[in-house]
Amino acid sequence: MSSKDSSVSRPAPPLENVLPLVSAGWAILLAVAFLASRGQDVGRLPALLASFATDLARGPMATGRALADDLAALLIAALVVCAWYGVGSCLLGWLARLAGDTAAREGGSPALAVARACAVGAGTTSLIWFALGLLHAYREWVAIAVLAPGLAFFVASVLRVPPRWPGAPPRAGGTTMLAAAMIGVAVITALLSSLAPPTAKDALIYHRAVPKVFLAAGGLVDVPGNIASFFALGGEMNGLWADLLGRVIGTRAGEAAFGVVLFAWFPLLLMALYGWARSRGLTTEWAVVVPAVVAAIPTAWYVAGHAYVDLALVLYALLAVDAAGRWWRSASRIALLDLALALGCALAVKHVALMFLVPLPLLVLLVVRRHRSHTLRGAAAVVGSAALMLGGAVALGSIWYVRTWIRTGNPLFPFYVNVLGGHAAGWDQQRSALLQTVLSLYGGGGGGLVDYLVA
């Protein structure tokens, strides 16, 4: 046989050998595209490192007191997240029994189940702290009193449903190790950043500033001169809770605990992404790549370590998409309940979650067509249950909007003043229009169609 014939008959390389090379090439291309326009920060990295080394030579990075406060903040944040899981796990279990569908979530991904329980628990405790704010009950002893039953629920949940430990993991390949390293670097550095006093613009304007005013006043009050105090602040309420717990030790511990609790959304999101990828049929090796891609996004890392709440909104959006898919496939009531909870919690985090409601009528029609299109009665039952559950979601997430409505006359204030009206000290229709114009340009940067396709 000739050499030519031998080359023709040579088998093609396996797909698992080609995919890492393709992924590496794509990563290099993305890195070049990112670094090409980052001269103002990444380009100054050598000078910044030299400045850091100079400052480090002048004195220690942290004193013993600061390290003690940081360790206390880490412990407090861990306890708050455990309370989230306990409250959420018990609530989801109770709702499953109420819906008569306790087996609906069995066989799913444990990672996704843990993330869902923590997210639902965080949304529930956020409602509790909203109610306590109306009662002007922001006190350290109240924070401890709320934590105690949450930890009791955590212990009860773990005893009722023991953790599902996987068997011996397969030998990690190069792709898995690289993805795990990317996740580890992103999570650890974001955690260290969250322990530092906040410096990000939005954190200083309202994510951190408004809860500080609430704590000083002992409850929910008007914040003169800060229009962001009219926004939905459900995500910040759990940070406020951690701040109160930390103040038992000291002011600095409370501030650090606030940042770490908001950082906790980052690992929870990555856990949910991994669990979702596994539930969709990806192998462990490639499922790890999914959270690694998100962890490597500079914006995701930045907001995780700088007291922002955007990753909480992303997690609720992911849980809503997962629940919507399960409802479309099975029309189960528990999937619809999960969808309602995710949407309700998302609405309490940010106004932008309102756009998640837009495709819901289409989703209802798709479910009706897939499961009950042959009878009018069956279709009406699906539409009725959807309207009931999703109406509950709006009611769950509307508390901040109702409060703003009462205070200003417009549930979306300071937006759409020209349509919905509304008034507040130092604010008028012209300023509302200016704010909407600024936000419409925020992050645009003159991007065209190609820019959006690349993104």
Tab-separated table of C-alpha atoms in Angstrom, residues 13-437:
chain	number	residue	atom	x	y	z
A	13	PRO	CA	-8.711	12.278	15.603
A	14	PRO	CA	-11.361	11.748	18.299
A	15	LEU	CA	-13.671	14.669	19.054
A	16	GLU	CA	-12.433	14.933	22.634
A	17	ASN	CA	-8.938	15.656	21.294
A	18	VAL	CA	-10.137	18.383	18.955
A	19	LEU	CA	-12.493	20.275	21.249
A	20	PRO	CA	-9.808	21.429	23.732
A	21	LEU	CA	-7.791	22.885	20.850
A	22	VAL	CA	-10.837	24.683	19.489
A	23	SER	CA	-11.684	25.980	22.978
A	24	ALA	CA	-8.116	27.192	23.506
A	25	GLY	CA	-8.100	28.997	20.167
A	26	TRP	CA	-11.430	30.631	20.920
A	27	ALA	CA	-10.177	31.673	24.380
A	28	ILE	CA	-7.073	33.265	22.864
A	29	LEU	CA	-9.209	35.147	20.345
A	30	LEU	CA	-11.487	36.463	23.086
A	31	ALA	CA	-8.504	37.464	25.227
A	32	VAL	CA	-6.997	39.445	22.356
A	33	ALA	CA	-10.312	41.176	21.672
A	34	PHE	CA	-10.675	42.053	25.359
A	35	LEU	CA	-7.119	43.290	25.923
A	36	ALA	CA	-7.134	45.377	22.751
A	37	SER	CA	-9.335	48.001	24.419
A	38	ARG	CA	-8.162	47.747	28.036
A	39	GLY	CA	-5.150	50.055	28.010
A	40	GLN	CA	-6.500	52.228	30.814
A	41	ASP	CA	-6.625	49.420	33.349
A	42	VAL	CA	-4.890	46.227	32.183
A	43	GLY	CA	-2.297	48.301	30.343
A	44	ARG	CA	-1.375	50.011	33.626
A	45	LEU	CA	-0.960	46.698	35.430
A	46	PRO	CA	2.872	46.894	35.701
A	47	ALA	CA	2.678	50.384	37.246
A	48	LEU	CA	-0.102	49.292	39.598
A	49	LEU	CA	1.869	46.240	40.715
A	50	ALA	CA	4.923	48.408	41.384
A	51	SER	CA	2.795	50.800	43.440
A	52	PHE	CA	1.322	47.860	45.357
A	53	ALA	CA	4.787	46.504	46.135
A	54	THR	CA	5.889	49.938	47.362
A	55	ASP	CA	2.890	50.245	49.665
A	56	LEU	CA	3.418	46.692	50.909
A	57	ALA	CA	7.018	47.496	51.824
A	58	ARG	CA	5.873	50.415	53.980
A	59	GLY	CA	3.746	48.288	56.279
A	60	PRO	CA	1.646	45.120	56.654
A	61	MET	CA	-1.363	44.543	54.423
A	62	ALA	CA	-3.698	44.148	57.403
A	63	THR	CA	-3.608	44.411	61.161
A	64	GLY	CA	-4.680	41.697	63.516
A	65	ARG	CA	-7.930	43.523	64.223
A	66	ALA	CA	-8.738	43.787	60.513
A	67	LEU	CA	-8.074	40.084	59.989
A	68	ALA	CA	-10.316	39.243	62.945
A	69	ASP	CA	-13.105	41.378	61.455
A	70	ASP	CA	-12.693	39.683	58.075
A	71	LEU	CA	-12.840	36.216	59.624
A	72	ALA	CA	-15.955	37.242	61.540
A	73	ALA	CA	-17.505	38.524	58.305
A	74	LEU	CA	-16.791	35.212	56.562
A	75	LEU	CA	-18.398	33.284	59.428
A	76	ILE	CA	-21.458	35.541	59.476
A	77	ALA	CA	-21.913	35.256	55.703
A	78	ALA	CA	-21.622	31.461	55.940
A	79	LEU	CA	-24.307	31.386	58.637
A	80	VAL	CA	-26.606	33.608	56.568
A	81	VAL	CA	-26.219	31.371	53.510
A	82	CYS	CA	-26.921	28.292	55.658
A	83	ALA	CA	-30.074	30.033	56.878
A	84	TRP	CA	-31.018	30.737	53.257
A	85	TYR	CA	-30.707	27.054	52.463
A	86	GLY	CA	-32.679	25.992	55.513
A	87	VAL	CA	-35.565	28.381	54.872
A	88	GLY	CA	-35.632	27.677	51.142
A	89	SER	CA	-35.387	23.906	51.472
A	90	CYS	CA	-38.212	23.744	54.006
A	91	LEU	CA	-40.386	26.114	51.960
A	92	LEU	CA	-39.840	24.184	48.720
A	93	GLY	CA	-40.568	20.902	50.481
A	94	TRP	CA	-43.771	22.280	51.952
A	95	LEU	CA	-44.904	23.638	48.569
A	96	ALA	CA	-44.169	20.290	46.917
A	97	ARG	CA	-46.349	18.510	49.466
A	98	LEU	CA	-49.050	21.141	49.020
A	99	ALA	CA	-48.971	20.628	45.258
A	100	GLY	CA	-49.056	16.853	45.715
A	101	ASP	CA	-45.907	16.496	43.610
A	102	THR	CA	-43.141	15.589	46.051
A	103	ALA	CA	-41.311	13.395	43.507
A	104	ALA	CA	-41.109	16.105	40.831
A	105	ARG	CA	-37.590	17.234	41.745
A	106	GLU	CA	-36.153	13.788	42.504
A	107	GLY	CA	-33.369	12.711	40.207
A	108	GLY	CA	-32.323	16.260	39.401
A	109	SER	CA	-28.917	17.787	39.921
A	110	PRO	CA	-27.982	18.210	43.625
A	111	ALA	CA	-25.988	21.346	42.792
A	112	LEU	CA	-28.986	22.967	41.125
A	113	ALA	CA	-31.246	21.927	44.010
A	114	VAL	CA	-28.930	23.538	46.586
A	115	ALA	CA	-28.682	26.761	44.565
A	116	ARG	CA	-32.475	26.875	44.149
A	117	ALA	CA	-33.067	26.370	47.870
A	118	CYS	CA	-30.580	29.126	48.770
A	119	ALA	CA	-32.101	31.523	46.244
A	120	VAL	CA	-35.666	30.934	47.442
A	121	GLY	CA	-34.531	31.211	51.053
A	122	ALA	CA	-32.777	34.514	50.316
A	123	GLY	CA	-35.921	35.864	48.672
A	124	THR	CA	-37.981	34.820	51.705
A	125	THR	CA	-35.641	36.395	54.256
A	126	SER	CA	-35.565	39.536	52.118
A	127	LEU	CA	-39.340	39.806	52.566
A	128	ILE	CA	-38.907	39.360	56.323
A	129	TRP	CA	-36.418	42.219	56.482
A	130	PHE	CA	-38.692	44.422	54.407
A	131	ALA	CA	-41.475	43.843	56.933
A	132	LEU	CA	-39.116	44.463	59.843
A	133	GLY	CA	-38.052	47.714	58.170
A	134	LEU	CA	-41.664	48.895	58.103
A	135	LEU	CA	-41.787	48.159	61.839
A	136	HIS	CA	-38.491	50.015	62.410
A	137	ALA	CA	-37.003	46.875	63.968
A	138	TYR	CA	-33.481	46.975	62.534
A	139	ARG	CA	-31.641	45.945	65.696
A	140	GLU	CA	-28.774	43.549	66.362
A	141	TRP	CA	-30.838	41.313	68.617
A	142	VAL	CA	-33.551	41.069	65.950
A	143	ALA	CA	-30.924	39.953	63.412
A	144	ILE	CA	-29.840	37.170	65.773
A	145	ALA	CA	-33.475	36.228	66.403
A	146	VAL	CA	-34.082	35.851	62.659
A	147	LEU	CA	-30.881	33.851	62.173
A	148	ALA	CA	-31.686	31.277	64.866
A	149	PRO	CA	-34.758	29.695	63.200
A	150	GLY	CA	-33.016	29.838	59.833
A	151	LEU	CA	-30.165	27.743	61.191
A	152	ALA	CA	-32.678	25.407	62.835
A	153	PHE	CA	-34.348	24.915	59.449
A	154	PHE	CA	-30.895	24.257	57.972
A	155	VAL	CA	-30.193	21.486	60.467
A	156	ALA	CA	-33.667	20.021	59.936
A	157	SER	CA	-33.221	20.091	56.142
A	158	VAL	CA	-29.843	18.355	56.278
A	159	LEU	CA	-31.176	15.697	58.659
A	160	ARG	CA	-34.284	15.149	56.539
A	161	VAL	CA	-32.494	14.994	53.196
A	162	PRO	CA	-28.850	13.920	53.696
A	163	PRO	CA	-26.399	15.273	51.127
A	164	ARG	CA	-26.050	13.085	48.029
A	165	TRP	CA	-22.333	12.446	47.760
A	166	PRO	CA	-21.221	11.306	44.331
A	167	GLY	CA	-19.153	8.212	43.871
A	168	ALA	CA	-15.485	8.204	43.024
A	169	PRO	CA	-15.018	10.952	40.444
A	170	PRO	CA	-13.410	10.067	37.128
A	171	ARG	CA	-9.881	11.152	36.504
A	172	ALA	CA	-9.909	14.869	35.765
A	173	GLY	CA	-8.796	15.765	32.273
A	174	GLY	CA	-7.022	18.885	31.133
A	175	THR	CA	-10.264	20.669	30.291
A	176	THR	CA	-11.718	20.026	33.745
A	177	MET	CA	-8.563	21.145	35.530
A	178	LEU	CA	-8.297	24.326	33.477
A	179	ALA	CA	-11.982	25.175	34.038
A	180	ALA	CA	-11.697	24.472	37.773
A	181	ALA	CA	-8.607	26.678	37.999
A	182	MET	CA	-10.427	29.538	36.245
A	183	ILE	CA	-13.351	29.220	38.648
A	184	GLY	CA	-11.089	29.047	41.694
A	185	VAL	CA	-9.080	32.148	40.765
A	186	ALA	CA	-12.222	34.160	39.984
A	187	VAL	CA	-14.061	33.143	43.164
A	188	ILE	CA	-11.120	33.619	45.554
A	189	THR	CA	-10.092	37.017	44.182
A	190	ALA	CA	-13.707	38.232	44.144
A	191	LEU	CA	-14.093	37.081	47.749
A	192	LEU	CA	-11.007	39.035	48.800
A	193	SER	CA	-12.361	42.081	46.987
A	194	SER	CA	-15.720	41.782	48.756
A	195	LEU	CA	-13.986	41.996	52.142
A	196	ALA	CA	-12.559	45.434	51.329
A	197	PRO	CA	-14.564	48.632	51.831
A	198	PRO	CA	-16.699	49.289	48.720
A	199	THR	CA	-15.351	51.653	46.072
A	200	ALA	CA	-17.628	50.947	43.092
A	201	LYS	CA	-19.838	53.813	41.963
A	202	ASP	CA	-23.257	52.160	42.300
A	203	ALA	CA	-22.304	50.637	45.654
A	204	LEU	CA	-21.388	54.059	47.008
A	205	ILE	CA	-24.512	55.649	45.525
A	206	TYR	CA	-27.128	53.179	46.701
A	207	HIS	CA	-26.285	49.457	47.061
A	208	ARG	CA	-24.336	50.247	50.211
A	209	ALA	CA	-25.306	53.841	50.942
A	210	VAL	CA	-29.091	53.412	51.214
A	211	PRO	CA	-28.958	50.399	53.601
A	212	LYS	CA	-26.572	52.411	55.792
A	213	VAL	CA	-29.229	55.105	56.130
A	214	PHE	CA	-31.849	52.451	56.920
A	215	LEU	CA	-29.624	51.010	59.652
A	216	ALA	CA	-28.942	54.428	61.152
A	217	ALA	CA	-32.689	55.140	61.256
A	218	GLY	CA	-33.603	51.642	62.459
A	219	GLY	CA	-36.006	50.995	59.570
A	220	LEU	CA	-37.163	51.925	56.077
A	221	VAL	CA	-37.135	55.706	55.732
A	222	ASP	CA	-36.943	58.297	52.973
A	223	VAL	CA	-33.398	59.112	51.889
A	224	PRO	CA	-33.359	62.799	50.881
A	225	GLY	CA	-31.338	63.536	47.768
A	226	ASN	CA	-30.896	59.873	46.767
A	227	ILE	CA	-33.301	58.948	44.005
A	228	ALA	CA	-32.037	55.356	44.037
A	229	SER	CA	-33.818	54.851	47.362
A	230	PHE	CA	-37.021	54.433	45.313
A	231	PHE	CA	-35.617	51.358	43.535
A	232	ALA	CA	-36.393	47.751	44.442
A	233	LEU	CA	-33.847	46.842	47.131
A	234	GLY	CA	-34.660	43.222	47.849
A	235	GLY	CA	-31.114	42.084	47.104
A	236	GLU	CA	-29.620	44.545	49.559
A	237	MET	CA	-31.839	43.409	52.444
A	238	ASN	CA	-29.787	40.288	53.112
A	239	GLY	CA	-26.631	42.393	53.131
A	240	LEU	CA	-28.332	44.635	55.688
A	241	TRP	CA	-29.065	41.542	57.790
A	242	ALA	CA	-25.390	40.508	57.699
A	243	ASP	CA	-24.353	44.057	58.554
A	244	LEU	CA	-26.527	43.985	61.667
A	245	LEU	CA	-25.048	40.639	62.719
A	246	GLY	CA	-21.535	41.963	62.161
A	247	ARG	CA	-22.158	45.066	64.228
A	248	VAL	CA	-22.383	42.828	67.281
A	249	ILE	CA	-18.608	42.568	66.820
A	250	GLY	CA	-17.852	45.940	65.262
A	251	THR	CA	-18.704	48.365	62.478
A	252	ARG	CA	-15.930	47.095	60.196
A	253	ALA	CA	-17.062	43.483	60.612
A	254	GLY	CA	-20.589	44.506	59.648
A	255	GLU	CA	-19.421	46.316	56.527
A	256	ALA	CA	-17.307	43.344	55.437
A	257	ALA	CA	-20.187	40.916	56.119
A	258	PHE	CA	-22.442	43.025	53.885
A	259	GLY	CA	-20.013	42.635	50.990
A	260	VAL	CA	-19.434	38.915	51.490
A	261	VAL	CA	-23.160	38.114	51.586
A	262	LEU	CA	-23.678	39.885	48.257
A	263	PHE	CA	-20.600	38.063	46.936
A	264	ALA	CA	-22.290	34.741	47.862
A	265	TRP	CA	-24.507	35.081	44.797
A	266	PHE	CA	-21.421	34.446	42.654
A	267	PRO	CA	-20.614	30.870	43.804
A	268	LEU	CA	-24.342	30.097	43.991
A	269	LEU	CA	-24.745	31.155	40.359
A	270	LEU	CA	-21.759	29.045	39.296
A	271	MET	CA	-23.166	26.071	41.223
A	272	ALA	CA	-26.547	26.499	39.530
A	273	LEU	CA	-24.926	26.716	36.096
A	274	TYR	CA	-23.014	23.495	36.706
A	275	GLY	CA	-26.131	21.736	37.983
A	276	TRP	CA	-28.215	22.986	35.059
A	277	ALA	CA	-25.589	21.759	32.580
A	278	ARG	CA	-25.577	18.336	34.259
A	279	SER	CA	-29.371	18.165	34.207
A	280	ARG	CA	-29.286	18.925	30.482
A	281	GLY	CA	-27.088	15.876	29.879
A	282	LEU	CA	-23.543	17.249	29.787
A	283	THR	CA	-20.787	15.118	31.231
A	284	THR	CA	-19.023	16.312	34.376
A	285	GLU	CA	-15.985	17.396	32.355
A	286	TRP	CA	-17.931	19.669	30.054
A	287	ALA	CA	-20.455	20.794	32.655
A	288	VAL	CA	-17.585	22.428	34.574
A	289	VAL	CA	-16.800	24.514	31.503
A	290	VAL	CA	-20.195	26.260	31.691
A	291	PRO	CA	-19.611	28.046	35.048
A	292	ALA	CA	-15.971	28.601	34.074
A	293	VAL	CA	-17.061	30.668	31.088
A	294	VAL	CA	-19.255	32.854	33.302
A	295	ALA	CA	-16.652	33.109	36.079
A	296	ALA	CA	-14.122	34.406	33.542
A	297	ILE	CA	-16.352	37.299	32.436
A	298	PRO	CA	-14.700	40.454	33.839
A	299	THR	CA	-18.043	42.123	34.555
A	300	ALA	CA	-19.315	39.100	36.483
A	301	TRP	CA	-16.160	39.063	38.603
A	302	TYR	CA	-16.368	42.823	39.179
A	303	VAL	CA	-19.951	42.940	40.410
A	304	ALA	CA	-19.332	39.865	42.607
A	305	GLY	CA	-16.632	41.629	44.586
A	306	HIS	CA	-18.027	45.162	44.730
A	307	ALA	CA	-21.368	44.920	46.584
A	308	TYR	CA	-23.649	44.674	43.542
A	309	VAL	CA	-26.829	42.587	43.232
A	310	ASP	CA	-26.817	41.827	39.500
A	311	LEU	CA	-25.705	38.220	39.951
A	312	ALA	CA	-28.714	37.588	42.193
A	313	LEU	CA	-30.904	38.711	39.298
A	314	VAL	CA	-28.983	36.419	36.919
A	315	LEU	CA	-29.447	33.439	39.244
A	316	TYR	CA	-33.193	34.014	39.484
A	317	ALA	CA	-33.360	34.361	35.692
A	318	LEU	CA	-31.543	31.036	35.288
A	319	LEU	CA	-33.888	29.328	37.752
A	320	ALA	CA	-36.868	30.822	35.898
A	321	VAL	CA	-35.599	29.490	32.557
A	322	ASP	CA	-35.036	26.040	34.068
A	323	ALA	CA	-38.522	26.019	35.632
A	324	ALA	CA	-40.125	27.271	32.404
A	325	GLY	CA	-38.481	24.439	30.475
A	326	ARG	CA	-39.644	21.843	33.002
A	327	TRP	CA	-43.166	23.247	32.923
A	328	TRP	CA	-43.225	23.168	29.116
A	329	ARG	CA	-42.059	19.545	29.089
A	330	SER	CA	-44.252	18.204	31.910
A	331	ALA	CA	-46.912	20.838	32.757
A	332	SER	CA	-46.279	19.961	36.419
A	333	ARG	CA	-47.555	22.249	39.131
A	334	ILE	CA	-44.272	22.175	41.019
A	335	ALA	CA	-42.414	23.496	37.965
A	336	LEU	CA	-44.940	26.316	37.721
A	337	LEU	CA	-44.434	27.070	41.427
A	338	ASP	CA	-40.679	27.193	40.909
A	339	LEU	CA	-41.181	29.590	37.999
A	340	ALA	CA	-43.410	31.859	40.088
A	341	LEU	CA	-40.939	31.926	42.986
A	342	ALA	CA	-37.993	32.744	40.720
A	343	LEU	CA	-39.871	35.561	38.975
A	344	GLY	CA	-41.193	36.997	42.230
A	345	CYS	CA	-37.756	37.067	43.830
A	346	ALA	CA	-36.251	38.597	40.681
A	347	LEU	CA	-38.804	41.412	40.682
A	348	ALA	CA	-37.779	42.323	44.225
A	349	VAL	CA	-34.124	42.670	43.162
A	350	LYS	CA	-34.329	45.080	40.207
A	351	HIS	CA	-36.808	46.848	37.947
A	352	VAL	CA	-35.266	45.210	34.886
A	353	ALA	CA	-36.805	41.892	35.969
A	354	LEU	CA	-40.135	43.222	34.684
A	355	MET	CA	-39.029	42.271	31.167
A	356	PHE	CA	-39.026	38.610	32.252
A	357	LEU	CA	-42.827	38.821	32.359
A	358	VAL	CA	-43.111	39.747	28.672
A	359	PRO	CA	-42.706	36.237	27.151
A	360	LEU	CA	-44.955	34.525	29.721
A	361	PRO	CA	-48.169	34.632	27.634
A	362	LEU	CA	-46.294	32.914	24.795
A	363	LEU	CA	-45.009	30.286	27.223
A	364	VAL	CA	-48.562	29.606	28.433
A	365	LEU	CA	-49.741	29.167	24.843
A	366	LEU	CA	-46.901	26.739	24.115
A	367	VAL	CA	-47.758	24.655	27.175
A	368	VAL	CA	-51.442	24.605	26.239
A	369	ARG	CA	-50.589	23.554	22.697
A	370	ARG	CA	-48.257	20.799	23.896
A	371	HIS	CA	-50.428	19.287	26.637
A	372	ARG	CA	-54.062	20.406	26.499
A	373	SER	CA	-54.801	21.562	22.972
A	374	HIS	CA	-57.450	18.879	22.362
A	375	THR	CA	-59.950	20.088	25.003
A	376	LEU	CA	-61.150	23.566	25.888
A	377	ARG	CA	-61.548	22.569	29.515
A	378	GLY	CA	-57.969	21.327	29.760
A	379	ALA	CA	-56.644	24.490	28.138
A	380	ALA	CA	-58.652	26.640	30.534
A	381	ALA	CA	-57.220	24.682	33.490
A	382	VAL	CA	-53.648	25.308	32.332
A	383	VAL	CA	-54.294	29.013	31.726
A	384	GLY	CA	-56.075	29.365	35.069
A	385	SER	CA	-53.300	27.728	37.070
A	386	ALA	CA	-50.690	29.789	35.221
A	387	ALA	CA	-52.569	33.013	35.911
A	388	LEU	CA	-52.917	32.107	39.598
A	389	MET	CA	-49.288	31.175	40.121
A	390	LEU	CA	-47.818	34.016	38.097
A	391	GLY	CA	-50.182	36.473	39.736
A	392	GLY	CA	-48.717	35.275	42.996
A	393	ALA	CA	-45.239	35.931	41.611
A	394	VAL	CA	-46.143	39.530	40.834
A	395	ALA	CA	-47.631	39.933	44.303
A	396	LEU	CA	-44.484	38.420	45.851
A	397	GLY	CA	-42.161	40.809	44.062
A	398	SER	CA	-44.347	43.904	44.141
A	399	ILE	CA	-43.778	45.015	47.740
A	400	TRP	CA	-41.055	47.506	46.822
A	401	TYR	CA	-43.142	48.877	43.967
A	402	VAL	CA	-46.167	49.307	46.239
A	403	ARG	CA	-44.010	51.173	48.744
A	404	THR	CA	-42.695	53.463	46.002
A	405	TRP	CA	-46.250	53.963	44.704
A	406	ILE	CA	-47.435	55.064	48.132
A	407	ARG	CA	-44.494	57.426	48.582
A	408	THR	CA	-44.476	58.970	45.098
A	409	GLY	CA	-47.670	58.076	43.259
A	410	ASN	CA	-45.768	56.037	40.656
A	411	PRO	CA	-44.789	52.369	41.242
A	412	LEU	CA	-41.833	52.690	38.831
A	413	PHE	CA	-40.640	56.076	40.062
A	414	PRO	CA	-38.366	57.770	39.035
A	415	PHE	CA	-39.044	56.241	35.621
A	416	TYR	CA	-41.914	57.060	33.244
A	417	VAL	CA	-43.002	60.160	35.131
A	418	ASN	CA	-44.392	61.540	31.862
A	419	VAL	CA	-46.752	58.533	31.628
A	420	LEU	CA	-47.464	57.417	35.201
A	421	GLY	CA	-46.902	60.707	36.996
A	422	GLY	CA	-45.357	60.779	40.423
A	423	HIS	CA	-43.422	63.323	42.464
A	424	ALA	CA	-40.688	63.515	45.077
A	425	ALA	CA	-38.643	66.275	46.620
A	426	GLY	CA	-36.075	67.540	44.132
A	427	TRP	CA	-37.374	65.442	41.239
A	428	ASP	CA	-39.502	66.348	38.236
A	429	GLN	CA	-40.468	65.136	34.763
A	430	GLN	CA	-37.421	66.697	33.102
A	431	ARG	CA	-34.995	64.929	35.424
A	432	SER	CA	-36.835	61.655	34.895
A	433	ALA	CA	-36.483	62.023	31.116
A	434	LEU	CA	-32.775	62.816	31.530
A	435	LEU	CA	-32.242	59.725	33.690
A	436	GLN	CA	-33.952	57.486	31.132
A	437	THR	CA	-31.794	58.969	28.371
